[in-house]
Coordinates of N, CA and C in Angstrom, one line a residue:
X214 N 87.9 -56.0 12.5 CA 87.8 -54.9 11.6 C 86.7 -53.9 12.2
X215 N 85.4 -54.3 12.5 CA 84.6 -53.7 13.5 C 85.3 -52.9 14.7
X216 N 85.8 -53.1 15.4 CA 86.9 -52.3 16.6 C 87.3 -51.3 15.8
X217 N 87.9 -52.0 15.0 CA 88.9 -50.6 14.3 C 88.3 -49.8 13.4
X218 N 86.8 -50.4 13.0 CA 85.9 -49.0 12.3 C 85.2 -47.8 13.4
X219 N 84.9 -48.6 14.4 CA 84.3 -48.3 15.6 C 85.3 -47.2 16.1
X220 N 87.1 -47.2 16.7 CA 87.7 -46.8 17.3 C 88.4 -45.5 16.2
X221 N 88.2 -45.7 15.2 CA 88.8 -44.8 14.1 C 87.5 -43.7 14.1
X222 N 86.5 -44.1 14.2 CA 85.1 -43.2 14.0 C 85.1 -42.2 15.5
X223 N 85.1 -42.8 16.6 CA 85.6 -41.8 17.6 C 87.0 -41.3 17.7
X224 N 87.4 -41.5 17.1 CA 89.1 -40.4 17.2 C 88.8 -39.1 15.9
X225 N 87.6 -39.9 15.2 CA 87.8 -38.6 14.2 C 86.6 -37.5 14.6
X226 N 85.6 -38.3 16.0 CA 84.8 -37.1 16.6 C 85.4 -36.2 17.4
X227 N 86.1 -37.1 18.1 CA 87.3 -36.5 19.1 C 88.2 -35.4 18.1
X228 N 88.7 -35.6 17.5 CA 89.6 -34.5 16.7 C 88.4 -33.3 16.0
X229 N 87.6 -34.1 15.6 CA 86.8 -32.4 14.9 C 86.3 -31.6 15.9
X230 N 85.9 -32.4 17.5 CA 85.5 -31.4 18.8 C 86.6 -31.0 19.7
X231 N 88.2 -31.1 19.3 CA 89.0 -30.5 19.5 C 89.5 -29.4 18.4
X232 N 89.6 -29.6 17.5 CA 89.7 -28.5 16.3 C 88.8 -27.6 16.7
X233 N 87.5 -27.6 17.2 CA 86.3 -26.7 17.3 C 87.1 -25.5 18.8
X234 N 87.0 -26.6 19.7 CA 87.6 -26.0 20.8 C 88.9 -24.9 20.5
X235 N 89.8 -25.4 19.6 CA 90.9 -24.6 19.1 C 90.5 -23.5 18.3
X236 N 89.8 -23.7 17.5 CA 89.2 -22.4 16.9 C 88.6 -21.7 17.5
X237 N 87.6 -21.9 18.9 CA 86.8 -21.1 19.3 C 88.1 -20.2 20.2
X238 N 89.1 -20.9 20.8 CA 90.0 -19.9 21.9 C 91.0 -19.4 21.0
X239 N 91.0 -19.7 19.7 CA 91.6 -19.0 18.8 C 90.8 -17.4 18.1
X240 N 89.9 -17.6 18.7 CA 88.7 -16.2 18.1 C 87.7 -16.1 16.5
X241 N 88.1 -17.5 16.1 CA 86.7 -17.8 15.5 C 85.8 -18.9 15.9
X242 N 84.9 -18.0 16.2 CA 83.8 -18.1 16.9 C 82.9 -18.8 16.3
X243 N 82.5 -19.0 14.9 CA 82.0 -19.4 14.0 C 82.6 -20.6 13.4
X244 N 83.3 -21.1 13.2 CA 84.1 -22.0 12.6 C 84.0 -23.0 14.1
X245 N 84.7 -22.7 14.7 CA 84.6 -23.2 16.3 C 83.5 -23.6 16.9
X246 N 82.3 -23.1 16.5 CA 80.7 -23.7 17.3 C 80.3 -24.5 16.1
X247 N 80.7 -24.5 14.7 CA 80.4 -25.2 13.7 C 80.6 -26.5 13.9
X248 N 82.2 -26.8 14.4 CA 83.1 -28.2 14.2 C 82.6 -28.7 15.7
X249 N 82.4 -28.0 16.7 CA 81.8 -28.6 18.3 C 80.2 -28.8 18.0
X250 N 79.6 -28.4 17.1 CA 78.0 -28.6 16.6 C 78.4 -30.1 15.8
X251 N 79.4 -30.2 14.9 CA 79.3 -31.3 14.0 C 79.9 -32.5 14.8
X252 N 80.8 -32.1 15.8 CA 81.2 -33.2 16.9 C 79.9 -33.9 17.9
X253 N 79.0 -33.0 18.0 CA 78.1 -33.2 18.6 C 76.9 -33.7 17.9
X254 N 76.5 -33.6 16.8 CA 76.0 -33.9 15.9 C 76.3 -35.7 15.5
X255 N 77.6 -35.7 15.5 CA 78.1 -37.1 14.5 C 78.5 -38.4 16.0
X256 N 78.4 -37.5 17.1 CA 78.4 -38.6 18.5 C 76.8 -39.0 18.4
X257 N 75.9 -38.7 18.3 CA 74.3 -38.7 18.5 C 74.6 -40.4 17.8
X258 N 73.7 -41.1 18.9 CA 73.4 -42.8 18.3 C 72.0 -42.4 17.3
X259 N 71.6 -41.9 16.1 CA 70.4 -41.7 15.8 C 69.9 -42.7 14.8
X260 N 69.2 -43.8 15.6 CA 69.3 -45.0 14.4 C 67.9 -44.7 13.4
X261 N 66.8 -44.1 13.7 CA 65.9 -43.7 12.7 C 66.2 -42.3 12.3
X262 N 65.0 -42.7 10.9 CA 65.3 -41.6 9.9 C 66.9 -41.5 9.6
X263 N 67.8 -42.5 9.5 CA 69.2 -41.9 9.2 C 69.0 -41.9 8.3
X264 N 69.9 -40.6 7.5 CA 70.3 -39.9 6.2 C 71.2 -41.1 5.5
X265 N 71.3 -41.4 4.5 CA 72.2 -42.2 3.9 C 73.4 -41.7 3.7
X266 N 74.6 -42.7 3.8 CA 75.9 -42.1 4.2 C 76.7 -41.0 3.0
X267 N 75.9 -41.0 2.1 CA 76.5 -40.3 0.7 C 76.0 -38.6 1.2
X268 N 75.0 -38.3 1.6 CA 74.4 -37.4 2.3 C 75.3 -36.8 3.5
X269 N 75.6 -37.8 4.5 CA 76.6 -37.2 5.3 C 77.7 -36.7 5.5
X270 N 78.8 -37.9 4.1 CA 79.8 -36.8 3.2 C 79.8 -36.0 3.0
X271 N 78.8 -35.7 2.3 CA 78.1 -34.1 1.6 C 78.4 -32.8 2.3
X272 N 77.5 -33.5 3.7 CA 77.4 -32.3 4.6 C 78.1 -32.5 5.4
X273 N 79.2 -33.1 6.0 CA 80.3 -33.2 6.4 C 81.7 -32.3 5.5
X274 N 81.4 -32.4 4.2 CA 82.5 -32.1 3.3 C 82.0 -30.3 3.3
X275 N 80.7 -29.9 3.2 CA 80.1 -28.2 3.3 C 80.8 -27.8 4.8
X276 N 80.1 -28.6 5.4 CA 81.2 -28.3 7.2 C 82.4 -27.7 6.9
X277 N 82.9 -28.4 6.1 CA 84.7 -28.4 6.5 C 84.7 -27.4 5.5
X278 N 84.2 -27.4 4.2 CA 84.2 -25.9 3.8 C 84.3 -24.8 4.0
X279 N 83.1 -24.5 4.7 CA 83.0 -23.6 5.4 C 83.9 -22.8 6.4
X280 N 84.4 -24.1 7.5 CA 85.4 -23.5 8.2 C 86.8 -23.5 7.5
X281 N 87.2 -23.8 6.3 CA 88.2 -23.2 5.7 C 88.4 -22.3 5.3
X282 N 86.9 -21.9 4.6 CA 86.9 -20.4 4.4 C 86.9 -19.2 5.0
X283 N 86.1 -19.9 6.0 CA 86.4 -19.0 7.4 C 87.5 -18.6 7.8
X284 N 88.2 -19.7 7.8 CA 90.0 -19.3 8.6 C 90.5 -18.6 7.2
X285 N 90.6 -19.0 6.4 CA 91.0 -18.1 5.3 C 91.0 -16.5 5.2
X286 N 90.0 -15.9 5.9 CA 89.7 -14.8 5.6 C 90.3 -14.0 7.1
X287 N 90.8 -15.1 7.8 CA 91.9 -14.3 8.9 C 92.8 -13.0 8.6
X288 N 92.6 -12.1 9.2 CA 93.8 -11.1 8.4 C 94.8 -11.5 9.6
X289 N 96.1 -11.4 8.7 CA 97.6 -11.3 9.5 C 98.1 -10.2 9.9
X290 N 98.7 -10.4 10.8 CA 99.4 -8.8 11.1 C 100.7 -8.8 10.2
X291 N 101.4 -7.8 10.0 CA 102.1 -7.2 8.9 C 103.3 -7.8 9.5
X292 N 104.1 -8.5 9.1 CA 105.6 -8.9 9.5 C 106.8 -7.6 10.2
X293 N 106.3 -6.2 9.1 CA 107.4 -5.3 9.3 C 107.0 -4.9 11.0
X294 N 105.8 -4.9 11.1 CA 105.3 -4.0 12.1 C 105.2 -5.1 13.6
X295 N 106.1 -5.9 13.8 CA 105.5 -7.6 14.8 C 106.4 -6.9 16.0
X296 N 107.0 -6.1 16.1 CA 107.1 -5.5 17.5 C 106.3 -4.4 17.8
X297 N 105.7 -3.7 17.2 CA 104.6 -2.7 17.8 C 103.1 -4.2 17.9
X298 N 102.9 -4.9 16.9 CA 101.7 -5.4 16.8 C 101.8 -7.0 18.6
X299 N 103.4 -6.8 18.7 CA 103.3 -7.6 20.0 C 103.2 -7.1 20.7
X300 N 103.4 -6.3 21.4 CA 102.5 -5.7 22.5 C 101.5 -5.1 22.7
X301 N 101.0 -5.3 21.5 CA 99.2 -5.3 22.0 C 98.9 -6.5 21.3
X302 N 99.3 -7.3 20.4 CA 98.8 -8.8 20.6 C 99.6 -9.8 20.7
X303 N 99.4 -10.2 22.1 CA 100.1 -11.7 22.1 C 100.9 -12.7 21.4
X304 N 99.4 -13.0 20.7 CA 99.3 -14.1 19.7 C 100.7 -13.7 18.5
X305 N 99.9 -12.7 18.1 CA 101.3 -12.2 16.8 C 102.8 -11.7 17.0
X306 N 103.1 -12.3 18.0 CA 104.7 -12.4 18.0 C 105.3 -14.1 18.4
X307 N 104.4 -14.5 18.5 CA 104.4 -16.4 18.8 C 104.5 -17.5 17.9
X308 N 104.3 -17.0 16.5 CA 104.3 -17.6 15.5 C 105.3 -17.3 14.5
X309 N 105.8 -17.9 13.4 CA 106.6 -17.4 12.8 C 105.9 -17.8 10.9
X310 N 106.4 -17.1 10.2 CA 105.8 -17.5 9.1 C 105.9 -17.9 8.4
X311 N 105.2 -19.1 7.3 CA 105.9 -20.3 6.5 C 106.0 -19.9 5.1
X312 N 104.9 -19.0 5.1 CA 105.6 -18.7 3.3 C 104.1 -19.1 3.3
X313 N 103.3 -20.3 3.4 CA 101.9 -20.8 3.0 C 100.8 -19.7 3.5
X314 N 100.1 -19.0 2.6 CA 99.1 -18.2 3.5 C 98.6 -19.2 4.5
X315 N 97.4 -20.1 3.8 CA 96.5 -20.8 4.8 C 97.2 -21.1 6.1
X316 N 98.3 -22.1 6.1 CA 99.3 -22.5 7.1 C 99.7 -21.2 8.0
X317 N 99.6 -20.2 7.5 CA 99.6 -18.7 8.3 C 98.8 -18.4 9.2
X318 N 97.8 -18.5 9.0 CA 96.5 -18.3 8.9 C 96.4 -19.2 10.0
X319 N 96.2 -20.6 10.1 CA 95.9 -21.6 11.2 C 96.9 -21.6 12.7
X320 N 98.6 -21.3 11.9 CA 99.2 -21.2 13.3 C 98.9 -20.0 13.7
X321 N 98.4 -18.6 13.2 CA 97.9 -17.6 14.1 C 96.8 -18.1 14.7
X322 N 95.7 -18.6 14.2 CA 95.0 -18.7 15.4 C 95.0 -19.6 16.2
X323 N 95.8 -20.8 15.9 CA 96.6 -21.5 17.0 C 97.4 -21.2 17.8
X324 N 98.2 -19.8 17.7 CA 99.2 -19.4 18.5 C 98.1 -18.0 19.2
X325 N 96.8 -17.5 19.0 CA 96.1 -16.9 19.8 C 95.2 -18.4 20.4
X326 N 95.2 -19.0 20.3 CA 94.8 -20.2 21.4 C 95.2 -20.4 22.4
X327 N 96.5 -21.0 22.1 CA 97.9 -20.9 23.4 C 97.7 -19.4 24.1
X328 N 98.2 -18.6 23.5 CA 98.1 -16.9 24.4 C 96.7 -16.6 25.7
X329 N 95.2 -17.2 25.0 CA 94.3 -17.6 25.9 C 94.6 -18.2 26.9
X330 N 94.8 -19.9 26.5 CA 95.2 -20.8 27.3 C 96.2 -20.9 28.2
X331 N 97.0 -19.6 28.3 CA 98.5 -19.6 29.2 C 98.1 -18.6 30.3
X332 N 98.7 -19.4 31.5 CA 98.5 -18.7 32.9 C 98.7 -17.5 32.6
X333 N 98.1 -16.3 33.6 CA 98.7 -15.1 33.2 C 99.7 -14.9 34.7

């Protein structure tokens, strides 16, 4: 059970400093240095002075907050307008729309991630 507390604890540092990375080449910059600060933060062996673990939730749970709100406040480009708005942005002709703001919201800046990340 040790292994698998141990191996579950790095997959979930690994995923919050890949979320970070995705956000940042997605264009929030803020949300993105947040989740690679808290990736980096939660790898640290820091056996003195640790915070007790109710504390860590805490600020782990303000973390994720924050960058939700953050993504939240993404503006979308206008659906009518996705052939003038794709040729000048990439990103907004790549995605398609679900109906869910937030879920909106995440694959745009996931689909300006990809647009970065693709050979030119």
């Amino acid at each position: 059970m040790d292994k698998f507390k141990t191996v579950a604890v790095w997959t979930g540092i690994v995923v919050i400093g890949l979320c970070g990375v995705v956000l940042l080449g997605g264009g929030k910059v803020m949300s993105g240095t947040l989740m690679v600060a808290t990736a980096f933060i939660l790898a640290l062996p820091v056996k003195r002075h640790r915070l007790p673990r109710w504390v860590r939730v805490v600020l782990l749970g303000v973390v994720f907050a924050m960058v939700a709100w953050n993504i939240s406040t993404t503006d979308l480009p206008d659906p009518s307008h996705m052939m003038v708005a794709g040729c000048v942005d990439e990103s907004a002709s790549t995605y398609t729309r679900t109906g869910i703001t937030f879920l909106d919201q995440v694959l745009y800046i996931f689909s300006g991630f990809l647009a970065q990340a693709a050979p030119s």
